[in-house]
Amino acid sequence: MADVGPMTRKPGSRYAFAAAVCLVVVGGGAYLYLYDGQAKPAEVQVPEAAKRAVAAAKQAVPDDEPPVLSSIMIDQARELVGEARRLAAAGDFAGAEIALKKAEQAAPGVEETAQARRAITDLNTPQGQLAAQLDRARSALDIGDNTTAEQAIAQAERLNAPAPAIDELRAKLQTAQRKDSRKDDHIASLLAEMRTAAARHDFATANRALNEAARIDIQNRDVLKARDELNREQDSVQAPAKN
């Protein structure tokens, strides 16, 4: 029997090892191929999943989330709200509604706009208009605007204001008118004194009388006209003296 030593077994071992390596390579390649085939669909699905996540995130945001408003937007809305209130106070409720809509467009969700709308809605009723006219008459009397006070009282009467409220305002208006009448008489007396003094070229006395009349009512039209008249008189007297 021939001796079989280590050297005679080496070629068979090498063939077995090579076959095992081939199996590993082929198997690994097949695994990589299959893995690659499975990975590609997963990679294609990732953008779709991302899109669905973004859409879900958007839907999770409440639709009633208040918008972020700048100070410029809020200031513009406030200006329009003020205009709406002024128009409503003057009885122009259609114009007030237009101004309110513009305010809502300029700055949606501002509470001042909502408050103004409620107030104007209350005002646009017979009771609200009556209260507005009575307040208008009182305010006008407080600042001495008898013309506006009389107009407001007349409007309140047309709205069937209670007699006690009208009687009270009428009494105040008559008191103010008598006071104005005395004031006008005093101004007329002072202006007559001014003209008499100016006629004799006593401009010191003329200016004193005119200044006193101006202290009573500086915006009085007769006082303003008298001031121009006295200036022309003084200029006409002083001009020849310069020549």
PDB file of C-alpha atoms in Angstrom:
ATOM      1  CA  MET A   1       0.000   0.000   0.000  1.00  0.00           C
ATOM      2  CA  ALA A   2       1.437   3.297  -0.962  1.00  0.00           C
ATOM      3  CA  ASP A   3       2.086   5.849   1.689  1.00  0.00           C
ATOM      4  CA  VAL A   4      -0.177   8.831   1.460  1.00  0.00           C
ATOM      5  CA  GLY A   5       1.608  11.810   2.987  1.00  0.00           C
ATOM      6  CA  PRO A   6       0.760  15.403   3.461  1.00  0.00           C
ATOM      7  CA  MET A   7       2.065  16.386   0.046  1.00  0.00           C
ATOM      8  CA  THR A   8      -0.307  14.000  -1.770  1.00  0.00           C
ATOM      9  CA  ARG A   9      -3.310  15.525   0.068  1.00  0.00           C
ATOM     10  CA  LYS A  10      -2.540  19.216  -0.738  1.00  0.00           C
ATOM     11  CA  PRO A  11      -3.963  19.362  -4.315  1.00  0.00           C
ATOM     12  CA  GLY A  12      -7.334  18.024  -3.184  1.00  0.00           C
ATOM     13  CA  SER A  13      -7.470  20.489  -0.323  1.00  0.00           C
ATOM     14  CA  ARG A  14      -6.658  23.375  -2.630  1.00  0.00           C
ATOM     15  CA  TYR A  15      -9.506  22.400  -4.963  1.00  0.00           C
ATOM     16  CA  ALA A  16     -11.943  22.191  -2.079  1.00  0.00           C
ATOM     17  CA  PHE A  17     -10.900  25.594  -0.758  1.00  0.00           C
ATOM     18  CA  ALA A  18     -11.247  27.148  -4.237  1.00  0.00           C
ATOM     19  CA  ALA A  19     -14.734  25.673  -4.612  1.00  0.00           C
ATOM     20  CA  ALA A  20     -15.757  27.080  -1.245  1.00  0.00           C
ATOM     21  CA  VAL A  21     -14.486  30.530  -2.213  1.00  0.00           C
ATOM     22  CA  CYS A  22     -16.474  30.391  -5.445  1.00  0.00           C
ATOM     23  CA  LEU A  23     -19.580  29.507  -3.565  1.00  0.00           C
ATOM     24  CA  VAL A  24     -19.048  32.435  -1.213  1.00  0.00           C
ATOM     25  CA  VAL A  25     -18.467  34.859  -4.096  1.00  0.00           C
ATOM     26  CA  VAL A  26     -21.448  33.625  -6.065  1.00  0.00           C
ATOM     27  CA  GLY A  27     -23.629  33.654  -2.995  1.00  0.00           C
ATOM     28  CA  GLY A  28     -22.448  37.098  -2.010  1.00  0.00           C
ATOM     29  CA  GLY A  29     -23.060  38.404  -5.485  1.00  0.00           C
ATOM     30  CA  ALA A  30     -26.540  36.965  -5.518  1.00  0.00           C
ATOM     31  CA  TYR A  31     -27.235  38.558  -2.125  1.00  0.00           C
ATOM     32  CA  LEU A  32     -25.946  41.916  -3.288  1.00  0.00           C
ATOM     33  CA  TYR A  33     -28.016  41.664  -6.444  1.00  0.00           C
ATOM     34  CA  LEU A  34     -31.134  40.807  -4.519  1.00  0.00           C
ATOM     35  CA  TYR A  35     -30.410  43.484  -1.903  1.00  0.00           C
ATOM     36  CA  ASP A  36     -29.805  46.083  -4.599  1.00  0.00           C
ATOM     37  CA  GLY A  37     -33.052  45.119  -6.288  1.00  0.00           C
ATOM     38  CA  GLN A  38     -34.896  45.551  -3.018  1.00  0.00           C
ATOM     39  CA  ALA A  39     -33.145  48.789  -2.077  1.00  0.00           C
ATOM     40  CA  LYS A  40     -34.025  50.620  -5.254  1.00  0.00           C
ATOM     41  CA  PRO A  41     -37.794  50.461  -4.765  1.00  0.00           C
ATOM     42  CA  ALA A  42     -37.255  51.654  -1.177  1.00  0.00           C
ATOM     43  CA  GLU A  43     -35.246  54.583  -2.461  1.00  0.00           C
ATOM     44  CA  VAL A  44     -38.014  55.457  -4.912  1.00  0.00           C
ATOM     45  CA  GLN A  45     -40.579  55.332  -2.134  1.00  0.00           C
ATOM     46  CA  VAL A  46     -38.728  57.751   0.155  1.00  0.00           C
ATOM     47  CA  PRO A  47     -39.756  60.961  -1.679  1.00  0.00           C
ATOM     48  CA  GLU A  48     -43.383  59.814  -1.710  1.00  0.00           C
ATOM     49  CA  ALA A  49     -43.268  59.171   2.018  1.00  0.00           C
ATOM     50  CA  ALA A  50     -41.693  62.572   2.565  1.00  0.00           C
ATOM     51  CA  LYS A  51     -44.437  64.188   0.564  1.00  0.00           C
ATOM     52  CA  ARG A  52     -47.072  62.449   2.627  1.00  0.00           C
ATOM     53  CA  ALA A  53     -45.349  63.566   5.837  1.00  0.00           C
ATOM     54  CA  VAL A  54     -45.244  67.198   4.681  1.00  0.00           C
ATOM     55  CA  ALA A  55     -48.897  67.066   3.693  1.00  0.00           C
ATOM     56  CA  ALA A  56     -49.805  65.597   7.070  1.00  0.00           C
ATOM     57  CA  ALA A  57     -47.787  68.291   8.827  1.00  0.00           C
ATOM     58  CA  LYS A  58     -49.600  70.982   6.890  1.00  0.00           C
ATOM     59  CA  GLN A  59     -52.963  69.503   7.778  1.00  0.00           C
ATOM     60  CA  ALA A  60     -51.930  69.436  11.426  1.00  0.00           C
ATOM     61  CA  VAL A  61     -51.599  73.261  11.437  1.00  0.00           C
ATOM     62  CA  PRO A  62     -54.919  74.810  12.590  1.00  0.00           C
ATOM     63  CA  ASP A  63     -56.735  76.751   9.894  1.00  0.00           C
ATOM     64  CA  ASP A  64     -57.750  79.408  12.425  1.00  0.00           C
ATOM     65  CA  GLU A  65     -54.179  80.244  13.398  1.00  0.00           C
ATOM     66  CA  PRO A  66     -54.069  84.099  13.535  1.00  0.00           C
ATOM     67  CA  PRO A  67     -51.794  85.706  10.955  1.00  0.00           C
ATOM     68  CA  VAL A  68     -48.760  87.690  11.994  1.00  0.00           C
ATOM     69  CA  LEU A  69     -49.540  91.401  11.560  1.00  0.00           C
ATOM     70  CA  SER A  70     -46.981  94.172  11.215  1.00  0.00           C
ATOM     71  CA  SER A  71     -47.286  97.498  13.025  1.00  0.00           C
ATOM     72  CA  ILE A  72     -47.880  99.199   9.671  1.00  0.00           C
ATOM     73  CA  MET A  73     -50.843  96.927   8.971  1.00  0.00           C
ATOM     74  CA  ILE A  74     -52.313  97.552  12.422  1.00  0.00           C
ATOM     75  CA  ASP A  75     -51.853 101.338  12.153  1.00  0.00           C
ATOM     76  CA  GLN A  76     -53.585 101.342   8.779  1.00  0.00           C
ATOM     77  CA  ALA A  77     -56.485  99.354  10.219  1.00  0.00           C
ATOM     78  CA  ARG A  78     -56.802 101.741  13.162  1.00  0.00           C
ATOM     79  CA  GLU A  79     -56.904 104.728  10.839  1.00  0.00           C
ATOM     80  CA  LEU A  80     -59.701 103.124   8.834  1.00  0.00           C
ATOM     81  CA  VAL A  81     -61.578 102.234  12.020  1.00  0.00           C
ATOM     82  CA  GLY A  82     -61.395 105.878  13.097  1.00  0.00           C
ATOM     83  CA  GLU A  83     -62.746 106.924   9.722  1.00  0.00           C
ATOM     84  CA  ALA A  84     -65.587 104.407  10.057  1.00  0.00           C
ATOM     85  CA  ARG A  85     -66.535 105.814  13.458  1.00  0.00           C
ATOM     86  CA  ARG A  86     -66.537 109.393  12.146  1.00  0.00           C
ATOM     87  CA  LEU A  87     -68.693 108.440   9.176  1.00  0.00           C
ATOM     88  CA  ALA A  88     -71.134 106.580  11.405  1.00  0.00           C
ATOM     89  CA  ALA A  89     -71.361 109.531  13.790  1.00  0.00           C
ATOM     90  CA  ALA A  90     -72.286 111.709  10.803  1.00  0.00           C
ATOM     91  CA  GLY A  91     -74.964 109.196   9.768  1.00  0.00           C
ATOM     92  CA  ASP A  92     -73.080 107.732   6.808  1.00  0.00           C
ATOM     93  CA  PHE A  93     -73.381 104.061   7.739  1.00  0.00           C
ATOM     94  CA  ALA A  94     -72.732 102.834   4.194  1.00  0.00           C
ATOM     95  CA  GLY A  95     -69.420 104.680   4.146  1.00  0.00           C
ATOM     96  CA  ALA A  96     -68.632 103.364   7.619  1.00  0.00           C
ATOM     97  CA  GLU A  97     -69.167  99.785   6.429  1.00  0.00           C
ATOM     98  CA  ILE A  98     -66.800 100.319   3.499  1.00  0.00           C
ATOM     99  CA  ALA A  99     -64.138 101.665   5.858  1.00  0.00           C
ATOM    100  CA  LEU A 100     -64.584  98.687   8.195  1.00  0.00           C
ATOM    101  CA  LYS A 101     -64.155  96.217   5.339  1.00  0.00           C
ATOM    102  CA  LYS A 102     -60.960  97.972   4.288  1.00  0.00           C
ATOM    103  CA  ALA A 103     -59.719  97.769   7.883  1.00  0.00           C
ATOM    104  CA  GLU A 104     -60.397  94.018   7.968  1.00  0.00           C
ATOM    105  CA  GLN A 105     -58.498  93.565   4.713  1.00  0.00           C
ATOM    106  CA  ALA A 106     -55.570  95.663   5.944  1.00  0.00           C
ATOM    107  CA  ALA A 107     -55.217  93.721   9.217  1.00  0.00           C
ATOM    108  CA  PRO A 108     -57.472  90.681   9.616  1.00  0.00           C
ATOM    109  CA  GLY A 109     -58.605  89.741  13.097  1.00  0.00           C
ATOM    110  CA  VAL A 110     -57.874  93.046  14.871  1.00  0.00           C
ATOM    111  CA  GLU A 111     -60.155  93.388  17.906  1.00  0.00           C
ATOM    112  CA  GLU A 112     -60.527  97.166  17.468  1.00  0.00           C
ATOM    113  CA  THR A 113     -62.236  96.577  14.137  1.00  0.00           C
ATOM    114  CA  ALA A 114     -64.663  94.132  15.720  1.00  0.00           C
ATOM    115  CA  GLN A 115     -65.399  96.569  18.552  1.00  0.00           C
ATOM    116  CA  ALA A 116     -66.061  99.384  16.083  1.00  0.00           C
ATOM    117  CA  ARG A 117     -68.400  97.179  14.081  1.00  0.00           C
ATOM    118  CA  ARG A 118     -70.432  96.353  17.196  1.00  0.00           C
ATOM    119  CA  ALA A 119     -70.590 100.004  18.228  1.00  0.00           C
ATOM    120  CA  ILE A 120     -71.644 101.140  14.758  1.00  0.00           C
ATOM    121  CA  THR A 121     -74.268  98.404  14.599  1.00  0.00           C
ATOM    122  CA  ASP A 122     -75.722  99.688  17.878  1.00  0.00           C
ATOM    123  CA  LEU A 123     -75.543 103.245  16.586  1.00  0.00           C
ATOM    124  CA  ASN A 124     -77.422 102.353  13.412  1.00  0.00           C
ATOM    125  CA  THR A 125     -80.713 102.076  15.298  1.00  0.00           C
ATOM    126  CA  PRO A 126     -83.270 104.765  16.214  1.00  0.00           C
ATOM    127  CA  GLN A 127     -82.150 104.619  19.838  1.00  0.00           C
ATOM    128  CA  GLY A 128     -78.487 104.759  18.898  1.00  0.00           C
ATOM    129  CA  GLN A 129     -78.945 107.706  16.541  1.00  0.00           C
ATOM    130  CA  LEU A 130     -80.957 109.580  19.141  1.00  0.00           C
ATOM    131  CA  ALA A 131     -78.241 109.075  21.759  1.00  0.00           C
ATOM    132  CA  ALA A 132     -75.612 110.219  19.255  1.00  0.00           C
ATOM    133  CA  GLN A 133     -77.483 113.443  18.456  1.00  0.00           C
ATOM    134  CA  LEU A 134     -78.018 114.243  22.131  1.00  0.00           C
ATOM    135  CA  ASP A 135     -74.307 113.691  22.820  1.00  0.00           C
ATOM    136  CA  ARG A 136     -73.453 115.820  19.790  1.00  0.00           C
ATOM    137  CA  ALA A 137     -75.605 118.679  21.098  1.00  0.00           C
ATOM    138  CA  ARG A 138     -74.032 118.512  24.570  1.00  0.00           C
ATOM    139  CA  SER A 139     -70.491 118.447  23.164  1.00  0.00           C
ATOM    140  CA  ALA A 140     -71.224 121.405  20.900  1.00  0.00           C
ATOM    141  CA  LEU A 141     -72.595 123.425  23.806  1.00  0.00           C
ATOM    142  CA  ASP A 142     -69.500 122.627  25.869  1.00  0.00           C
ATOM    143  CA  ILE A 143     -67.222 124.190  23.255  1.00  0.00           C
ATOM    144  CA  GLY A 144     -69.558 127.091  22.438  1.00  0.00           C
ATOM    145  CA  ASP A 145     -70.577 125.845  19.002  1.00  0.00           C
ATOM    146  CA  ASN A 146     -74.191 126.973  19.183  1.00  0.00           C
ATOM    147  CA  THR A 147     -74.854 126.368  15.481  1.00  0.00           C
ATOM    148  CA  THR A 148     -73.949 122.683  15.675  1.00  0.00           C
ATOM    149  CA  ALA A 149     -75.835 122.341  18.968  1.00  0.00           C
ATOM    150  CA  GLU A 150     -78.990 123.729  17.416  1.00  0.00           C
ATOM    151  CA  GLN A 151     -78.689 121.366  14.424  1.00  0.00           C
ATOM    152  CA  ALA A 152     -78.241 118.353  16.723  1.00  0.00           C
ATOM    153  CA  ILE A 153     -81.210 119.330  18.870  1.00  0.00           C
ATOM    154  CA  ALA A 154     -83.401 119.679  15.792  1.00  0.00           C
ATOM    155  CA  GLN A 155     -82.286 116.233  14.583  1.00  0.00           C
ATOM    156  CA  ALA A 156     -83.010 114.745  18.009  1.00  0.00           C
ATOM    157  CA  GLU A 157     -86.502 116.220  17.893  1.00  0.00           C
ATOM    158  CA  ARG A 158     -87.110 114.519  14.545  1.00  0.00           C
ATOM    159  CA  LEU A 159     -86.055 111.237  16.169  1.00  0.00           C
ATOM    160  CA  ASN A 160     -88.703 111.738  18.879  1.00  0.00           C
ATOM    161  CA  ALA A 161     -86.371 112.520  21.740  1.00  0.00           C
ATOM    162  CA  PRO A 162     -87.982 112.595  25.200  1.00  0.00           C
ATOM    163  CA  ALA A 163     -89.261 116.060  26.048  1.00  0.00           C
ATOM    164  CA  PRO A 164     -87.163 116.467  29.240  1.00  0.00           C
ATOM    165  CA  ALA A 165     -83.917 115.844  27.324  1.00  0.00           C
ATOM    166  CA  ILE A 166     -84.865 118.373  24.608  1.00  0.00           C
ATOM    167  CA  ASP A 167     -86.059 120.955  27.128  1.00  0.00           C
ATOM    168  CA  GLU A 168     -82.786 120.744  29.016  1.00  0.00           C
ATOM    169  CA  LEU A 169     -80.703 121.192  25.874  1.00  0.00           C
ATOM    170  CA  ARG A 170     -82.894 124.009  24.594  1.00  0.00           C
ATOM    171  CA  ALA A 171     -82.480 125.861  27.875  1.00  0.00           C
ATOM    172  CA  LYS A 172     -78.711 125.513  27.734  1.00  0.00           C
ATOM    173  CA  LEU A 173     -78.664 126.645  24.115  1.00  0.00           C
ATOM    174  CA  GLN A 174     -80.740 129.734  24.873  1.00  0.00           C
ATOM    175  CA  THR A 175     -78.446 130.638  27.762  1.00  0.00           C
ATOM    176  CA  ALA A 176     -75.424 130.285  25.483  1.00  0.00           C
ATOM    177  CA  GLN A 177     -77.085 132.337  22.762  1.00  0.00           C
ATOM    178  CA  ARG A 178     -77.890 135.169  25.200  1.00  0.00           C
ATOM    179  CA  LYS A 179     -74.293 135.088  26.372  1.00  0.00           C
ATOM    180  CA  ASP A 180     -73.110 135.265  22.772  1.00  0.00           C
ATOM    181  CA  SER A 181     -75.473 138.127  22.096  1.00  0.00           C
ATOM    182  CA  ARG A 182     -74.038 140.123  25.001  1.00  0.00           C
ATOM    183  CA  LYS A 183     -70.546 139.247  23.810  1.00  0.00           C
ATOM    184  CA  ASP A 184     -71.328 140.387  20.289  1.00  0.00           C
ATOM    185  CA  ASP A 185     -72.789 143.625  21.612  1.00  0.00           C
ATOM    186  CA  HIS A 186     -69.640 144.250  23.648  1.00  0.00           C
ATOM    187  CA  ILE A 187     -67.421 143.563  20.639  1.00  0.00           C
ATOM    188  CA  ALA A 188     -69.506 145.879  18.469  1.00  0.00           C
ATOM    189  CA  SER A 189     -69.145 148.642  21.071  1.00  0.00           C
ATOM    190  CA  LEU A 190     -65.357 148.227  21.204  1.00  0.00           C
ATOM    191  CA  LEU A 191     -65.054 148.262  17.414  1.00  0.00           C
ATOM    192  CA  ALA A 192     -67.095 151.448  17.257  1.00  0.00           C
ATOM    193  CA  GLU A 193     -64.685 152.968  19.803  1.00  0.00           C
ATOM    194  CA  MET A 194     -61.756 151.820  17.649  1.00  0.00           C
ATOM    195  CA  ARG A 195     -63.132 153.506  14.548  1.00  0.00           C
ATOM    196  CA  THR A 196     -63.835 156.754  16.373  1.00  0.00           C
ATOM    197  CA  ALA A 197     -60.279 156.857  17.733  1.00  0.00           C
ATOM    198  CA  ALA A 198     -58.802 155.962  14.347  1.00  0.00           C
ATOM    199  CA  ALA A 199     -60.743 158.747  12.688  1.00  0.00           C
ATOM    200  CA  ARG A 200     -58.974 161.296  14.909  1.00  0.00           C
ATOM    201  CA  HIS A 201     -55.686 159.427  14.405  1.00  0.00           C
ATOM    202  CA  ASP A 202     -55.577 158.304  18.019  1.00  0.00           C
ATOM    203  CA  PHE A 203     -54.137 154.925  17.105  1.00  0.00           C
ATOM    204  CA  ALA A 204     -53.081 154.064  20.640  1.00  0.00           C
ATOM    205  CA  THR A 205     -56.705 154.147  21.795  1.00  0.00           C
ATOM    206  CA  ALA A 206     -57.869 152.449  18.595  1.00  0.00           C
ATOM    207  CA  ASN A 207     -55.447 149.536  19.100  1.00  0.00           C
ATOM    208  CA  ARG A 208     -56.393 149.196  22.759  1.00  0.00           C
ATOM    209  CA  ALA A 209     -60.093 148.894  21.897  1.00  0.00           C
ATOM    210  CA  LEU A 210     -59.378 146.424  19.096  1.00  0.00           C
ATOM    211  CA  ASN A 211     -57.133 144.267  21.285  1.00  0.00           C
ATOM    212  CA  GLU A 212     -59.836 144.128  23.968  1.00  0.00           C
ATOM    213  CA  ALA A 213     -62.353 142.980  21.365  1.00  0.00           C
ATOM    214  CA  ALA A 214     -59.894 140.313  20.176  1.00  0.00           C
ATOM    215  CA  ARG A 215     -59.496 138.999  23.732  1.00  0.00           C
ATOM    216  CA  ILE A 216     -63.236 138.389  23.827  1.00  0.00           C
ATOM    217  CA  ASP A 217     -63.244 136.470  20.533  1.00  0.00           C
ATOM    218  CA  ILE A 218     -60.085 136.462  18.458  1.00  0.00           C
ATOM    219  CA  GLN A 219     -61.784 134.498  15.653  1.00  0.00           C
ATOM    220  CA  ASN A 220     -64.705 136.904  15.362  1.00  0.00           C
ATOM    221  CA  ARG A 221     -65.053 137.935  11.711  1.00  0.00           C
ATOM    222  CA  ASP A 222     -65.843 141.559  12.600  1.00  0.00           C
ATOM    223  CA  VAL A 223     -62.694 141.721  14.720  1.00  0.00           C
ATOM    224  CA  LEU A 224     -60.570 140.322  11.903  1.00  0.00           C
ATOM    225  CA  LYS A 225     -62.034 142.811   9.420  1.00  0.00           C
ATOM    226  CA  ALA A 226     -61.478 145.665  11.867  1.00  0.00           C
ATOM    227  CA  ARG A 227     -57.815 144.661  12.254  1.00  0.00           C
ATOM    228  CA  ASP A 228     -57.265 144.990   8.481  1.00  0.00           C
ATOM    229  CA  GLU A 229     -59.191 148.248   8.457  1.00  0.00           C
ATOM    230  CA  LEU A 230     -57.085 149.770  11.247  1.00  0.00           C
ATOM    231  CA  ASN A 231     -53.831 148.649   9.610  1.00  0.00           C
ATOM    232  CA  ARG A 232     -54.794 150.354   6.332  1.00  0.00           C
ATOM    233  CA  GLU A 233     -55.769 153.532   8.202  1.00  0.00           C
ATOM    234  CA  GLN A 234     -52.450 153.676  10.036  1.00  0.00           C
ATOM    235  CA  ASP A 235     -50.480 153.010   6.845  1.00  0.00           C
ATOM    236  CA  SER A 236     -52.315 155.776   4.978  1.00  0.00           C
ATOM    237  CA  VAL A 237     -51.493 158.299   7.713  1.00  0.00           C
ATOM    238  CA  GLN A 238     -47.856 157.273   8.135  1.00  0.00           C
ATOM    239  CA  ALA A 239     -47.041 157.128   4.393  1.00  0.00           C
ATOM    240  CA  PRO A 240     -47.145 160.917   3.721  1.00  0.00           C
ATOM    241  CA  ALA A 241     -45.037 161.560   6.812  1.00  0.00           C
ATOM    242  CA  LYS A 242     -42.256 159.335   5.411  1.00  0.00           C
ATOM    243  CA  ASN A 243     -42.283 161.227   2.143  1.00  0.00           C
TER     244      ASN A 243
END
